[in-house]
Coordinates of C-alpha atoms and ligand atoms in Angstrom, one line a residue:
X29 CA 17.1 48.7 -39.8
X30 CA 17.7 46.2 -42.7
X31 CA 14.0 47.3 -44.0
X32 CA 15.0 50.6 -44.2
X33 CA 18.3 50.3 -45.8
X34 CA 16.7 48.1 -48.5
X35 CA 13.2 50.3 -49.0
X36 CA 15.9 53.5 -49.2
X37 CA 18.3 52.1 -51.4
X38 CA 15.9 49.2 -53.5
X39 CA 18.9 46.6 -52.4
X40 CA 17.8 43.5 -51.0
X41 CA 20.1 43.2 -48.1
X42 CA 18.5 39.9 -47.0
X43 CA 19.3 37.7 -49.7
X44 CA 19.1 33.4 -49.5
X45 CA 22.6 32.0 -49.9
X46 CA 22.7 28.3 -51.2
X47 CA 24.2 27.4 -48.2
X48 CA 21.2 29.4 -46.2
X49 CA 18.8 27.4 -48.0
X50 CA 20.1 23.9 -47.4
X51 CA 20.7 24.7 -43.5
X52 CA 17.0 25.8 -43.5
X53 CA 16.1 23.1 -45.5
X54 CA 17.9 20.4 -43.1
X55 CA 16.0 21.9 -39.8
X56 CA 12.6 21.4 -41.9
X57 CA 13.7 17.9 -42.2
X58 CA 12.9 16.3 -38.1
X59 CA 15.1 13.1 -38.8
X60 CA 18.0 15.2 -40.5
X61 CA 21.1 14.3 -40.0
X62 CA 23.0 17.2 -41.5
X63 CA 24.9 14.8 -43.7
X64 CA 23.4 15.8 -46.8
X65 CA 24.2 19.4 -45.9
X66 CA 27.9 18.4 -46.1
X67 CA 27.8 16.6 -49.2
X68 CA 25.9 19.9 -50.8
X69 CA 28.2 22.3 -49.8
X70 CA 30.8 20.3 -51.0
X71 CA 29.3 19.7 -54.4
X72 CA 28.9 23.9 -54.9
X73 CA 32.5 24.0 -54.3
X74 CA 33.4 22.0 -57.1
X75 CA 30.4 23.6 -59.0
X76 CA 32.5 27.1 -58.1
X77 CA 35.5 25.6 -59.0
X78 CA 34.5 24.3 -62.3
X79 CA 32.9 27.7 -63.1
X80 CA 36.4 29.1 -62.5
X81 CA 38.2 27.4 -65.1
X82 CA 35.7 26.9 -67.6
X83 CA 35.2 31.2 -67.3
X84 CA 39.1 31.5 -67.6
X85 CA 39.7 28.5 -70.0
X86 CA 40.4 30.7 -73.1
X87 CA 43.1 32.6 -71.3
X88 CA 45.2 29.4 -69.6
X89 CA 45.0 26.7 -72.1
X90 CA 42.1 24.9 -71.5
X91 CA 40.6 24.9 -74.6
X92 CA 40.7 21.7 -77.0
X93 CA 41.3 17.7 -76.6
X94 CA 43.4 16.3 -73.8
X95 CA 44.4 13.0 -76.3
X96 CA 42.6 10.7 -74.0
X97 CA 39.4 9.0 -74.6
X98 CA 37.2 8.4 -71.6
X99 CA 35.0 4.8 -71.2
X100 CA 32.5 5.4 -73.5
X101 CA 35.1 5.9 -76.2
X102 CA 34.5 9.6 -76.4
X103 CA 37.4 12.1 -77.0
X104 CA 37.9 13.6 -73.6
X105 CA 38.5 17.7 -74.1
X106 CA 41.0 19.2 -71.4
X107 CA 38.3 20.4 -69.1
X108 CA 36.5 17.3 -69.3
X109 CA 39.6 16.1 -67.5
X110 CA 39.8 18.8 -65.1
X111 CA 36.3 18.7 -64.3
X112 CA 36.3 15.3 -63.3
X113 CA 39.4 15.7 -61.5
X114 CA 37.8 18.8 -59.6
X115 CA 34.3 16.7 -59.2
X116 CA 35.7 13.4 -57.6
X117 CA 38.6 15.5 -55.0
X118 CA 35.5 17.7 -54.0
X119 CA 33.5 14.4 -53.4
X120 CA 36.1 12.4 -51.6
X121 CA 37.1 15.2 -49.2
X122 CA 33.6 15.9 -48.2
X123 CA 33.7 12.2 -46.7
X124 CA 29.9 11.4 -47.1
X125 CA 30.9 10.0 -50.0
X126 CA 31.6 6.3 -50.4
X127 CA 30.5 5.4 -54.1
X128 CA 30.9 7.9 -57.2
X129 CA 30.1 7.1 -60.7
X130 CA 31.3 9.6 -63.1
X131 CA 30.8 9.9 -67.2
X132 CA 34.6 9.9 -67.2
X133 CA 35.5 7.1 -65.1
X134 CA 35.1 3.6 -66.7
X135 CA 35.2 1.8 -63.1
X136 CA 33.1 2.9 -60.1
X137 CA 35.0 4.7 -57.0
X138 CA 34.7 3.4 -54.0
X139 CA 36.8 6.2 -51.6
X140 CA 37.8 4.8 -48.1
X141 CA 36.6 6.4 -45.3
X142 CA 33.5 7.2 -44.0
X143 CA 30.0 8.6 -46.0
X144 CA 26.8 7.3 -46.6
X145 CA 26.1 8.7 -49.8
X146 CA 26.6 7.3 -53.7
X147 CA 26.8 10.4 -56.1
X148 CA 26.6 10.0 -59.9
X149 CA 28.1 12.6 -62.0
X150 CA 28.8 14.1 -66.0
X151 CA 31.0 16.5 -64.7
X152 CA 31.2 18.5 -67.9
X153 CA 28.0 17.7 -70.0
X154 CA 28.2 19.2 -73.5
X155 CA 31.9 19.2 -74.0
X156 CA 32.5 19.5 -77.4
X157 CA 30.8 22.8 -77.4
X158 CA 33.4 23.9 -74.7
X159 CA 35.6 25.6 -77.5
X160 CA 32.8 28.0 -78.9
X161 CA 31.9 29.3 -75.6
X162 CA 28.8 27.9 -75.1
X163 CA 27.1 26.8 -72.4
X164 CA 28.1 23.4 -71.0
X165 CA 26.9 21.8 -67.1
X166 CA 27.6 19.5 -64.4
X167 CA 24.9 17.3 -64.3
X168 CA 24.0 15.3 -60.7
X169 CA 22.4 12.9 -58.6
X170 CA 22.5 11.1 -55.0
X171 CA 21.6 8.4 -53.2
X172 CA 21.4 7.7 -50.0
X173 CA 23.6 3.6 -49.7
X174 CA 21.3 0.7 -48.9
X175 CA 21.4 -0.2 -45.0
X176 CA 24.7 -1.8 -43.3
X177 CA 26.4 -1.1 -47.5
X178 CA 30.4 -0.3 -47.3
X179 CA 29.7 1.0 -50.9
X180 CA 28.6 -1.5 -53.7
X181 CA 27.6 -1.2 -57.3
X182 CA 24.3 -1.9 -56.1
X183 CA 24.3 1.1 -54.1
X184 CA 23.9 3.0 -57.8
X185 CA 22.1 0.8 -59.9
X186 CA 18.6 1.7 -58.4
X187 CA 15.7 3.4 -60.3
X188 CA 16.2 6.8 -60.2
X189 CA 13.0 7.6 -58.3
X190 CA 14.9 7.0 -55.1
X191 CA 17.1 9.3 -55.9
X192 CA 17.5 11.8 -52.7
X193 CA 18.6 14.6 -54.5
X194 CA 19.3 15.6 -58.1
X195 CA 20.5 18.7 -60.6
X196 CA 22.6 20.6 -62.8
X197 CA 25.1 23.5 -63.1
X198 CA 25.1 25.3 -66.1
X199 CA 28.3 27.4 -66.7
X200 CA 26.7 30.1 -68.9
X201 CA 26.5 34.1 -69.1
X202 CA 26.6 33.2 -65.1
X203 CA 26.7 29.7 -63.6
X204 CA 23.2 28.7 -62.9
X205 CA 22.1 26.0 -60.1
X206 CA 18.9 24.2 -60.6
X207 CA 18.3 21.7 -57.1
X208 CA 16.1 19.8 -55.6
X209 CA 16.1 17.1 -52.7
X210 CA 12.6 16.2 -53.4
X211 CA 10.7 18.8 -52.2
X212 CA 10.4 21.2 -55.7
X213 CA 12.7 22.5 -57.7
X214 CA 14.9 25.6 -57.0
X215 CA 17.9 27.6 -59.0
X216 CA 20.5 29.8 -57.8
X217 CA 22.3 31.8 -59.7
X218 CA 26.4 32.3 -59.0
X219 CA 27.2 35.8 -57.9
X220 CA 31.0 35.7 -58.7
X221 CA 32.1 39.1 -56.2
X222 CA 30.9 37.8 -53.2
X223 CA 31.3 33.7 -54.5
X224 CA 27.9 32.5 -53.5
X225 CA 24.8 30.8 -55.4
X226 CA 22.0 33.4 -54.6
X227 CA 18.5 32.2 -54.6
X228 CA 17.2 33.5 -57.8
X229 CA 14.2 31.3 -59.0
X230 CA 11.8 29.9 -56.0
X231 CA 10.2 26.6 -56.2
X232 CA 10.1 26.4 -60.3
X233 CA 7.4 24.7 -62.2
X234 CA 7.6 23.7 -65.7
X235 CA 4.7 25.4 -68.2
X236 CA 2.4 22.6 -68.4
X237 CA 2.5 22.5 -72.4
X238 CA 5.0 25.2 -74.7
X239 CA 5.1 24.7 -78.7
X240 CA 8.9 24.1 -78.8
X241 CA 10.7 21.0 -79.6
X242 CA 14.5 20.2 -78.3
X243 CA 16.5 17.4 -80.7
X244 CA 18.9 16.2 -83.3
X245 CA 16.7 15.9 -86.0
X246 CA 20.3 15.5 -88.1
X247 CA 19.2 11.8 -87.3
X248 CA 15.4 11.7 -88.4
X249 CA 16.1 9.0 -90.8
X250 CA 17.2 6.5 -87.9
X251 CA 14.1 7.3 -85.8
X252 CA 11.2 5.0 -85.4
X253 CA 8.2 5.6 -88.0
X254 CA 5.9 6.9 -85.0
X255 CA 8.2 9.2 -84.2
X256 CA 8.8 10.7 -87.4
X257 CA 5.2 11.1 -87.7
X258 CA 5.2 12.8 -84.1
X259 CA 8.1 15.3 -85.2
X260 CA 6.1 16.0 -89.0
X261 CA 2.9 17.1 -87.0
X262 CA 4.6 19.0 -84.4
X263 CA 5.6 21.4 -87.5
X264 CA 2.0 21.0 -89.2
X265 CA 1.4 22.4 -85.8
X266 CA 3.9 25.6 -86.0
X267 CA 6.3 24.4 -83.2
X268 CA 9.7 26.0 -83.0
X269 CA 12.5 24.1 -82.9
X270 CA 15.5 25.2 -80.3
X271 CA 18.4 22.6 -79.8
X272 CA 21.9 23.8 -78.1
X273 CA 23.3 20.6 -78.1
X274 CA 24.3 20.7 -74.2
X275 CA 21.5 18.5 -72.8
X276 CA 21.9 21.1 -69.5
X277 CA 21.7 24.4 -71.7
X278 CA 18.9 22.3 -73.2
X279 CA 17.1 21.0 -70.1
X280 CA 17.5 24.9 -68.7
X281 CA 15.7 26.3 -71.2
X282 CA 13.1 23.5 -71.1
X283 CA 12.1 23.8 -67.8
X284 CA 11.8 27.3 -67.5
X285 CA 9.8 28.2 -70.9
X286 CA 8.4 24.9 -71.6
X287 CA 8.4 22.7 -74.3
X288 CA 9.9 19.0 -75.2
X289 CA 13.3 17.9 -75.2
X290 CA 13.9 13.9 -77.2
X291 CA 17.2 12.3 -77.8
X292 CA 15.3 9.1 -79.0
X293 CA 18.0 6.8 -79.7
X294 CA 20.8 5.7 -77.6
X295 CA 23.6 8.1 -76.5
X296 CA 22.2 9.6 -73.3
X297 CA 23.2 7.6 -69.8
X298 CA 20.7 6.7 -67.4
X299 CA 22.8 7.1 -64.2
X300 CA 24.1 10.6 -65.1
X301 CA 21.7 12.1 -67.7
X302 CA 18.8 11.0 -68.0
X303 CA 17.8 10.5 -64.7
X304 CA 18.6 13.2 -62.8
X305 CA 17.0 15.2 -65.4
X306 CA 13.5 13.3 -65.1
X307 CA 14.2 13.2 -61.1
X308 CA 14.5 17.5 -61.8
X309 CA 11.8 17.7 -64.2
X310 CA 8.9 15.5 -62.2
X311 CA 10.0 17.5 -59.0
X312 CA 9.3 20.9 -61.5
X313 CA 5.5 18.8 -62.2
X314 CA 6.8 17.9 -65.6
X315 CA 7.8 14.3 -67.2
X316 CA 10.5 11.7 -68.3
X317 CA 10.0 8.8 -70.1
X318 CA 11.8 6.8 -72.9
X319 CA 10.9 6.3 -76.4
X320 CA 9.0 3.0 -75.8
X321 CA 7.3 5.6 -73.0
X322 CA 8.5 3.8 -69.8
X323 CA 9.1 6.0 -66.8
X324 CA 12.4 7.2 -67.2
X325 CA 12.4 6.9 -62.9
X326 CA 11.3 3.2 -63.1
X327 CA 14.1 1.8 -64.9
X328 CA 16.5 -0.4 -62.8
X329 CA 20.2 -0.1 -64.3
X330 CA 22.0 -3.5 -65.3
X331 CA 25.3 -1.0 -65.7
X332 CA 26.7 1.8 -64.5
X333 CA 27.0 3.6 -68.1
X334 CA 24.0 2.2 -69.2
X335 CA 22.8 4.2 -72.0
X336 CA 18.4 5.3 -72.2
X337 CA 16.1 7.3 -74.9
X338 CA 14.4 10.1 -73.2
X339 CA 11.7 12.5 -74.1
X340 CA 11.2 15.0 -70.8
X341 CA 9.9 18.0 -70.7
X342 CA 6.3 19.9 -70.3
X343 CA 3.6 17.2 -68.8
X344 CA 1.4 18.1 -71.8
X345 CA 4.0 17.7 -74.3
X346 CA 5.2 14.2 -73.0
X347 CA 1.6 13.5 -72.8
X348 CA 1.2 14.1 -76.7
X349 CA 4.4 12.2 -77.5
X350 CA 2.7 9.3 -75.7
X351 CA 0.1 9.1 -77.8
X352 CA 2.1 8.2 -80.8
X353 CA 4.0 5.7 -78.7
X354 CA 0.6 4.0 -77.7
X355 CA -0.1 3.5 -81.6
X356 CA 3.5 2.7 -82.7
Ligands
AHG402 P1 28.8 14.9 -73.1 O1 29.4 16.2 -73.5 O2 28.7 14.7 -71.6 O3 29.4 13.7 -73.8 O4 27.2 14.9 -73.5 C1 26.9 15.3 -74.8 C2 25.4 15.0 -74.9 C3 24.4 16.0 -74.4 O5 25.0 17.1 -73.8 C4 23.8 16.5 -75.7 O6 22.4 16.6 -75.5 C5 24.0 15.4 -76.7 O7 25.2 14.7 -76.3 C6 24.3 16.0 -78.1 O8 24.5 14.9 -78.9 P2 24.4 15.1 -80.5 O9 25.7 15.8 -80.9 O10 24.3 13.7 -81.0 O11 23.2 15.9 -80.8
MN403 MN1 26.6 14.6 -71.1
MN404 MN1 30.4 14.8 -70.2

């Protein structure tokens, strides 16, 4: 009956709902316990959530600085606020959460209560492009707390190849979900009528090499010497040069045509930034490493806003970074 409907009408009547896709994914998983399928559906809630207000943000105020700065020193804009607010109710409630680290918060959270999971957010990445309307993201990434832990710092500062799952939302022309839990890469796309993330991109892979570039080069004078000689050949070399200036808008466009994206000196946090996107990016069969090219994945965290270089992107693009890095 459903195969007719959709053949007659070209509708797919059959589609995969986020919420589908992690309850298939859990009864792939033998030893699952369904925890993580808790902890996910609460995360798209505050993803949903966030997309709400950042869609209506114009039309209630949101727009512009909240007068606050957050721990890094940064002015915090209203929805920064919000967002965090949003993030960290949506995490406590789901109670698998026990330790959460957010860009916003200058202490980590430790909520009472049950949950064996340590979740470290930017809950609005790309802020203070908020007021022009363009794309900003939630970036994310969880790990499972080390045996017989109540929730401890140590619970975070691991190398983000242990990470259990990782990922973004970017609130855009339509919120966009790219996820994975280790097993690939996949993105679902917000459909706002019927308030689901749809299945809209399967098992993603990066293009192994793409002739774009992704960076500030407003600050090419404070970059080491082999990196300005990598960035003057890429444009002997005809690359085009696309920066949005919301790492998530950035790392979107990245992974799904290819290319390089560098932030080679130190802004970017580990915990929140830079490694969920290498975590996303290797699971896509792309790379992440840091200017000195380390493994972005490798690196064990003294703090909790520890700050990292990155270069991530296409395999083959990383690869030809390295090469200056090898003859710095
Ligand atoms: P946030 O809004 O969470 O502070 O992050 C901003 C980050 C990131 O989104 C972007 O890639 C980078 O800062 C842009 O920095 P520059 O303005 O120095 O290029
Ligand atoms: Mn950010
Ligand atoms: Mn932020």
């Amino acid at each position: 009956m459903t195969d007719t409907a959709s053949k007659q009408f070209d509708i797919d009547t059959d589609i995969i709902t986020l919420t589908r896709f992690i309850l298939q994914e859990q009864q792939n998983v033998k030893s699952a316990t369904g925890e993580l399928t808790i902890l996910l559906n609460a995360l798209q809630f505050a993803f949903k959530f966030i997309a709400h207000n950042i869609r209506r943000a114009e039309l209630v105020n949101l727009i512009g600085i909240s007068g606050t700065a957050n721990s890094t020193g940064d002015v915090q804009k209203k929805l920064d606020v919000i967002g965090d607010e949003i993030f960290i109710n949506a995490m406590r409630s789901s109670n698998r959460v026990k330790v959460l680290v957010s860009e916003e918060q200058e202490d980590l959270i430790v909520f009472p209560g049950g949950g064996t999971y340590a979740v470290c957010t930017d809950p609005i990445d790309g802020s203070s492009n908020i007021d022009a309307g363009v794309s900003v993201g939630t970036i994310f990434g969880v790990y499972k707390l080390q045996e017989g832990s109540t929730g401890a710092i140590s619970d975070v500062l691991k190398p983000g190849r242990e990470l259990v799952a990782a990922g973004y939302c970017m609130y855009g022309a339509s919120a966009h979900l790219a996820l994975t839990t280790g097993n690939g890469v996949n993105i679902f796309t917000l459909d706002v009528q019927i308030g689901e993330f749809i299945l809209t991109h399967k098992d993603v892979k990066i293009p192994q090499t793409n002739k774009i570039y992704s960076l500030n080069e407003g600050y090419f004078l404070k970059f080491p010497g082999y990196v300005q000689e990598y960035l003057t050949d890429l444009k002997k070399d005809n690359y085009s040069l696309r920066y949005i200036g919301s790492m998530v808008a950035d790392m979107h466009r990245t992974l799904l045509y290819g290319g390089i994206f560098l932030y080679p000196t130190l802004k970017l946090r580990l915990l929140y930034e830079s490694n969920p996107m290498s975590f996303l990016m290797e699971q896509a069969g792309g790379l992440g490493v840091t200017v000195d090219g380390d493994r972005i994945l490798d690196i064990i965290p003294k703090s909790i806003h520890e700050k990292s270089s990155i270069a991530v992107g296409s395999k083959g693009e990383v690869e030809r970074f390295l090469k200056y890095v090898n003859k710095k």
